[in-house]
Short mmCIF file of C-alpha atoms in Angstrom, two decimals:
data_model
loop_
_atom_site.label_atom_id
_atom_site.label_comp_id
_atom_site.label_asym_id
_atom_site.label_seq_id
_atom_site.Cartn_x
_atom_site.Cartn_y
_atom_site.Cartn_z
CA ALA A 19 -9.86 -50.43 -9.47
CA GLN A 20 -12.63 -53.03 -9.35
CA SER A 21 -14.29 -55.25 -6.78
CA VAL A 22 -16.71 -57.41 -6.28
CA THR A 23 -18.52 -58.49 -3.19
CA GLN A 24 -21.05 -61.85 -2.25
CA LEU A 25 -23.30 -61.13 0.34
CA GLY A 26 -23.51 -64.90 1.62
CA SER A 27 -20.59 -67.47 2.30
CA HIS A 28 -23.34 -70.26 2.41
CA VAL A 29 -27.04 -69.83 0.83
CA SER A 30 -29.82 -72.80 1.35
CA VAL A 31 -32.59 -73.73 -0.54
CA SER A 32 -35.14 -76.67 -1.15
CA GLU A 33 -36.06 -78.19 -4.24
CA GLY A 34 -38.03 -76.04 -6.36
CA ALA A 35 -37.36 -73.33 -4.66
CA LEU A 36 -35.93 -70.22 -6.07
CA VAL A 37 -32.40 -69.48 -5.55
CA LEU A 38 -30.77 -65.95 -5.71
CA LEU A 39 -27.36 -65.26 -5.24
CA ARG A 40 -26.13 -61.71 -4.38
CA CYS A 41 -23.54 -59.52 -6.10
CA ASN A 42 -22.60 -55.93 -6.00
CA TYR A 43 -19.15 -55.11 -7.85
CA SER A 44 -17.15 -51.79 -7.91
CA SER A 45 -15.99 -50.27 -10.46
CA SER A 46 -14.49 -46.83 -11.98
CA VAL A 47 -15.74 -47.52 -15.09
CA PRO A 48 -18.02 -49.37 -17.30
CA PRO A 49 -18.01 -53.28 -15.99
CA TYR A 50 -18.17 -56.05 -17.72
CA LEU A 51 -19.67 -58.91 -15.49
CA PHE A 52 -19.83 -62.42 -15.26
CA TRP A 53 -20.90 -65.41 -13.20
CA TYR A 54 -19.13 -68.50 -13.11
CA VAL A 55 -20.19 -72.28 -11.59
CA GLN A 56 -17.56 -74.61 -10.01
CA TYR A 57 -18.51 -77.79 -8.86
CA PRO A 58 -16.46 -79.89 -6.55
CA ASN A 59 -13.01 -80.42 -7.78
CA GLN A 60 -13.61 -79.25 -11.05
CA GLY A 61 -12.09 -75.81 -12.93
CA LEU A 62 -14.56 -73.21 -13.22
CA GLN A 63 -17.38 -72.78 -15.95
CA LEU A 64 -18.86 -69.77 -17.13
CA LEU A 65 -22.90 -69.25 -16.82
CA LEU A 66 -23.75 -66.08 -17.62
CA LYS A 67 -22.17 -62.49 -19.13
CA TYR A 68 -22.80 -58.73 -19.14
CA THR A 69 -20.97 -57.07 -21.39
CA THR A 70 -23.02 -53.88 -23.17
CA GLY A 71 -26.89 -53.65 -24.47
CA ALA A 72 -29.71 -55.52 -22.62
CA THR A 73 -29.58 -55.81 -18.52
CA LEU A 74 -31.14 -58.95 -18.00
CA VAL A 75 -28.57 -61.72 -19.48
CA LYS A 76 -29.61 -65.04 -19.76
CA GLY A 77 -27.33 -68.23 -18.89
CA ILE A 78 -26.75 -71.82 -19.46
CA ASN A 79 -28.63 -74.22 -17.28
CA GLY A 80 -32.13 -72.13 -16.86
CA PHE A 81 -29.90 -69.47 -14.45
CA GLU A 82 -30.09 -65.41 -15.35
CA ALA A 83 -28.51 -62.23 -13.97
CA GLU A 84 -29.95 -58.94 -13.84
CA PHE A 85 -27.14 -55.65 -14.33
CA LYS A 86 -28.55 -52.66 -12.09
CA LYS A 87 -26.11 -49.62 -12.16
CA SER A 88 -27.94 -47.74 -9.86
CA GLU A 89 -27.84 -49.79 -7.36
CA THR A 90 -24.05 -51.75 -8.44
CA SER A 91 -25.65 -54.88 -8.55
CA PHE A 92 -25.70 -57.93 -10.84
CA HIS A 93 -27.80 -60.97 -8.73
CA LEU A 94 -27.92 -64.02 -10.10
CA THR A 95 -31.17 -66.30 -10.18
CA LYS A 96 -32.74 -69.50 -10.86
CA PRO A 97 -37.04 -70.23 -10.53
CA SER A 98 -36.51 -73.50 -9.14
CA ALA A 99 -33.40 -74.98 -7.79
CA HIS A 100 -32.24 -78.88 -9.05
CA MET A 101 -30.41 -80.74 -6.89
CA SER A 102 -27.95 -80.45 -9.54
CA ASP A 103 -27.41 -76.94 -9.00
CA ALA A 104 -25.50 -77.32 -5.63
CA ALA A 105 -22.17 -76.00 -6.10
CA GLU A 106 -19.69 -72.77 -5.74
CA TYR A 107 -21.07 -69.71 -7.39
CA PHE A 108 -18.62 -66.94 -8.15
CA CYS A 109 -19.13 -63.27 -9.79
CA ALA A 110 -16.71 -61.68 -11.07
CA VAL A 111 -15.86 -57.77 -12.74
CA THR A 112 -13.21 -56.90 -15.78
CA LEU A 113 -13.42 -53.92 -17.48
CA ASN A 114 -14.76 -52.16 -20.28
CA SER A 115 -11.00 -50.50 -20.99
CA GLY A 116 -7.98 -50.90 -21.56
CA TYR A 117 -6.41 -54.16 -20.22
CA SER A 118 -8.36 -55.89 -17.29
CA THR A 119 -8.44 -58.64 -15.86
CA LEU A 120 -10.58 -60.46 -13.93
CA THR A 121 -11.29 -60.33 -10.04
CA PHE A 122 -13.75 -62.65 -8.87
CA GLY A 123 -16.06 -62.30 -5.39
CA LYS A 124 -15.14 -64.87 -2.28
CA GLY A 125 -17.68 -67.29 -3.71
CA THR A 126 -21.45 -68.33 -2.60
CA MET A 127 -21.94 -72.08 -1.62
CA LEU A 128 -25.32 -73.04 -3.45
CA LEU A 129 -26.88 -75.32 -0.59
CA VAL A 130 -29.80 -77.94 -2.67
CA SER A 131 -31.69 -79.73 -0.38
CA PRO A 132 -34.23 -82.12 -1.36
CA ASP B 7 -12.30 -81.81 -28.14
CA ALA B 8 -10.14 -81.26 -25.56
CA GLY B 9 -10.76 -79.20 -22.81
CA VAL B 10 -7.80 -76.92 -20.66
CA THR B 11 -5.07 -80.06 -19.09
CA GLN B 12 -3.30 -79.06 -16.34
CA SER B 13 -0.37 -80.95 -14.17
CA PRO B 14 -0.11 -82.60 -12.08
CA THR B 15 -3.46 -82.84 -10.25
CA HIS B 16 -2.21 -82.86 -6.65
CA LEU B 17 1.21 -82.63 -4.73
CA ILE B 18 2.57 -82.22 -1.66
CA LYS B 19 5.89 -79.96 -1.18
CA THR B 20 7.91 -78.90 2.02
CA ARG B 21 8.93 -75.43 2.70
CA GLY B 22 11.51 -73.64 0.82
CA GLN B 23 11.10 -76.26 -2.41
CA HIS B 24 10.02 -75.06 -5.82
CA VAL B 25 7.35 -76.03 -7.91
CA THR B 26 6.34 -76.44 -11.47
CA LEU B 27 2.69 -76.68 -12.46
CA ARG B 28 1.86 -77.46 -16.46
CA CYS B 29 -0.65 -75.97 -18.83
CA SER B 30 -1.74 -76.54 -22.05
CA PRO B 31 -4.33 -74.56 -23.79
CA ILE B 32 -7.27 -75.30 -26.02
CA SER B 33 -6.33 -75.51 -29.11
CA GLY B 34 -6.56 -72.90 -31.22
CA HIS B 35 -6.68 -70.67 -27.92
CA LYS B 36 -3.21 -68.28 -28.12
CA SER B 37 -4.03 -66.60 -24.48
CA VAL B 38 -3.17 -68.35 -20.92
CA SER B 39 -3.63 -66.91 -17.67
CA TRP B 40 -3.18 -68.68 -14.78
CA TYR B 41 -4.93 -68.18 -10.78
CA GLN B 42 -4.71 -68.91 -7.32
CA GLN B 43 -7.44 -69.78 -5.62
CA VAL B 44 -7.21 -70.37 -1.64
CA LEU B 45 -9.89 -72.14 0.65
CA GLY B 46 -12.66 -70.14 0.62
CA GLN B 47 -11.82 -67.60 -1.71
CA GLY B 48 -12.21 -66.83 -4.85
CA PRO B 49 -9.73 -67.09 -7.59
CA GLN B 50 -6.76 -64.32 -7.78
CA PHE B 51 -4.73 -63.34 -10.58
CA ILE B 52 -1.60 -64.60 -11.04
CA PHE B 53 -0.48 -63.81 -14.89
CA GLN B 54 -1.82 -63.49 -18.21
CA TYR B 55 0.19 -65.04 -21.19
CA TYR B 56 -0.68 -64.18 -24.68
CA GLU B 57 1.34 -65.05 -27.93
CA LYS B 58 4.66 -65.65 -25.58
CA GLU B 59 4.25 -62.07 -24.36
CA GLU B 60 3.16 -61.62 -20.59
CA ARG B 61 -0.08 -59.66 -20.94
CA GLY B 62 -0.56 -58.57 -17.01
CA ARG B 63 0.57 -59.81 -13.67
CA GLY B 64 -1.14 -59.65 -10.48
CA ASN B 65 -0.13 -59.09 -7.13
CA PHE B 66 2.50 -62.37 -6.26
CA PRO B 67 5.74 -61.56 -5.36
CA ASP B 68 8.53 -62.51 -7.36
CA ARG B 69 9.02 -66.07 -6.37
CA PHE B 70 6.26 -67.21 -8.76
CA SER B 71 7.22 -66.70 -12.81
CA ALA B 72 5.84 -68.31 -15.56
CA ARG B 73 5.87 -68.65 -19.96
CA GLN B 74 4.00 -69.19 -22.43
CA PHE B 75 6.10 -72.05 -25.17
CA PRO B 76 5.87 -71.85 -29.40
CA ASN B 77 2.86 -74.47 -28.95
CA TYR B 78 1.05 -71.80 -26.29
CA SER B 79 1.58 -74.68 -23.65
CA SER B 80 2.31 -72.90 -20.28
CA GLU B 81 4.21 -73.95 -17.20
CA LEU B 82 3.96 -71.37 -13.47
CA ASN B 83 7.04 -71.63 -11.15
CA VAL B 84 7.24 -70.89 -7.57
CA ASN B 85 10.32 -70.80 -5.79
CA ALA B 86 10.94 -71.39 -2.00
CA LEU B 87 8.04 -72.40 -1.38
CA LEU B 88 6.14 -71.41 1.62
CA LEU B 89 3.16 -72.44 3.88
CA GLY B 90 0.56 -69.71 2.12
CA ASP B 91 1.14 -71.55 -1.02
CA SER B 92 -1.02 -73.75 -0.72
CA ALA B 93 -4.05 -73.55 -3.09
CA LEU B 94 -5.66 -74.73 -5.67
CA TYR B 95 -3.71 -73.13 -8.81
CA LEU B 96 -6.21 -72.77 -12.02
CA CYS B 97 -5.28 -72.37 -15.34
CA ALA B 98 -7.21 -70.64 -18.11
CA SER B 99 -7.16 -70.39 -21.73
CA SER B 100 -9.04 -68.39 -24.24
CA LEU B 101 -8.90 -67.28 -28.09
CA ASP B 102 -8.18 -63.38 -27.17
CA HIS B 103 -6.46 -61.77 -24.45
CA ARG B 104 -8.79 -58.99 -24.07
CA GLU B 105 -10.85 -61.25 -21.20
CA ARG B 106 -13.74 -58.73 -21.62
CA PHE B 107 -14.22 -60.16 -24.99
CA GLY B 108 -13.94 -63.56 -24.40
CA GLU B 109 -15.05 -66.50 -22.25
CA LEU B 110 -12.04 -68.20 -19.85
CA PHE B 111 -11.85 -71.97 -20.18
CA PHE B 112 -10.55 -73.60 -16.83
CA GLY B 113 -8.33 -76.24 -16.27
CA GLU B 114 -9.02 -78.46 -13.14
CA GLY B 115 -6.26 -76.98 -11.56
CA SER B 116 -3.26 -78.26 -9.57
CA ARG B 117 -4.04 -78.70 -6.15
CA LEU B 118 -0.76 -77.49 -3.94
CA THR B 119 0.08 -78.74 -0.40
CA VAL B 120 2.76 -77.40 1.19
CA LEU B 121 4.38 -78.84 4.37
#
């Protein structure tokens, strides 16, 4: 079985500041990890994903995440926040073997102030 | 190209009623998954269908059922509605039923309110 924990239901940053959204996972086998973003009244959109290979993954809109197996973490970062980044972000995990669906975290709402 | 479309976008039902939600996947996608997103929570997996066969079922009661049609569109049915069924129901399509290999494309959801 797999699970995801997102630390902080809300994160507030100023425009131009560093964005750091935390995600820790639990998995019995090597995981595949994802970050999705949900804008108000919209469905989820894939930001980036880690499958195998390079542990630093770059996604859309300037976001990136680093897979750290020793820390069981997959934190999402962006060097400089923009007002348009305000949204809810979900970390998700699936297993790297057999049949497995996505297990999502509870989400982190990112608030960006001018 | 059209994305994943869901209908209706909003609906209100009363306890004990039945609801049918509909989803049309992206053209060429053969896999459809349904997720329930309760306010303040992440999406929770309900069903996955691939090539018209159920490939996975989440931890939901038998009141929840689904099917996929020959054109790969899908319906989610919920019987005997409870207040706790109030949620955003998300449909997602993908090329491959093995989600680790592909990207899920989500619709905007159907928001169900049960009174």
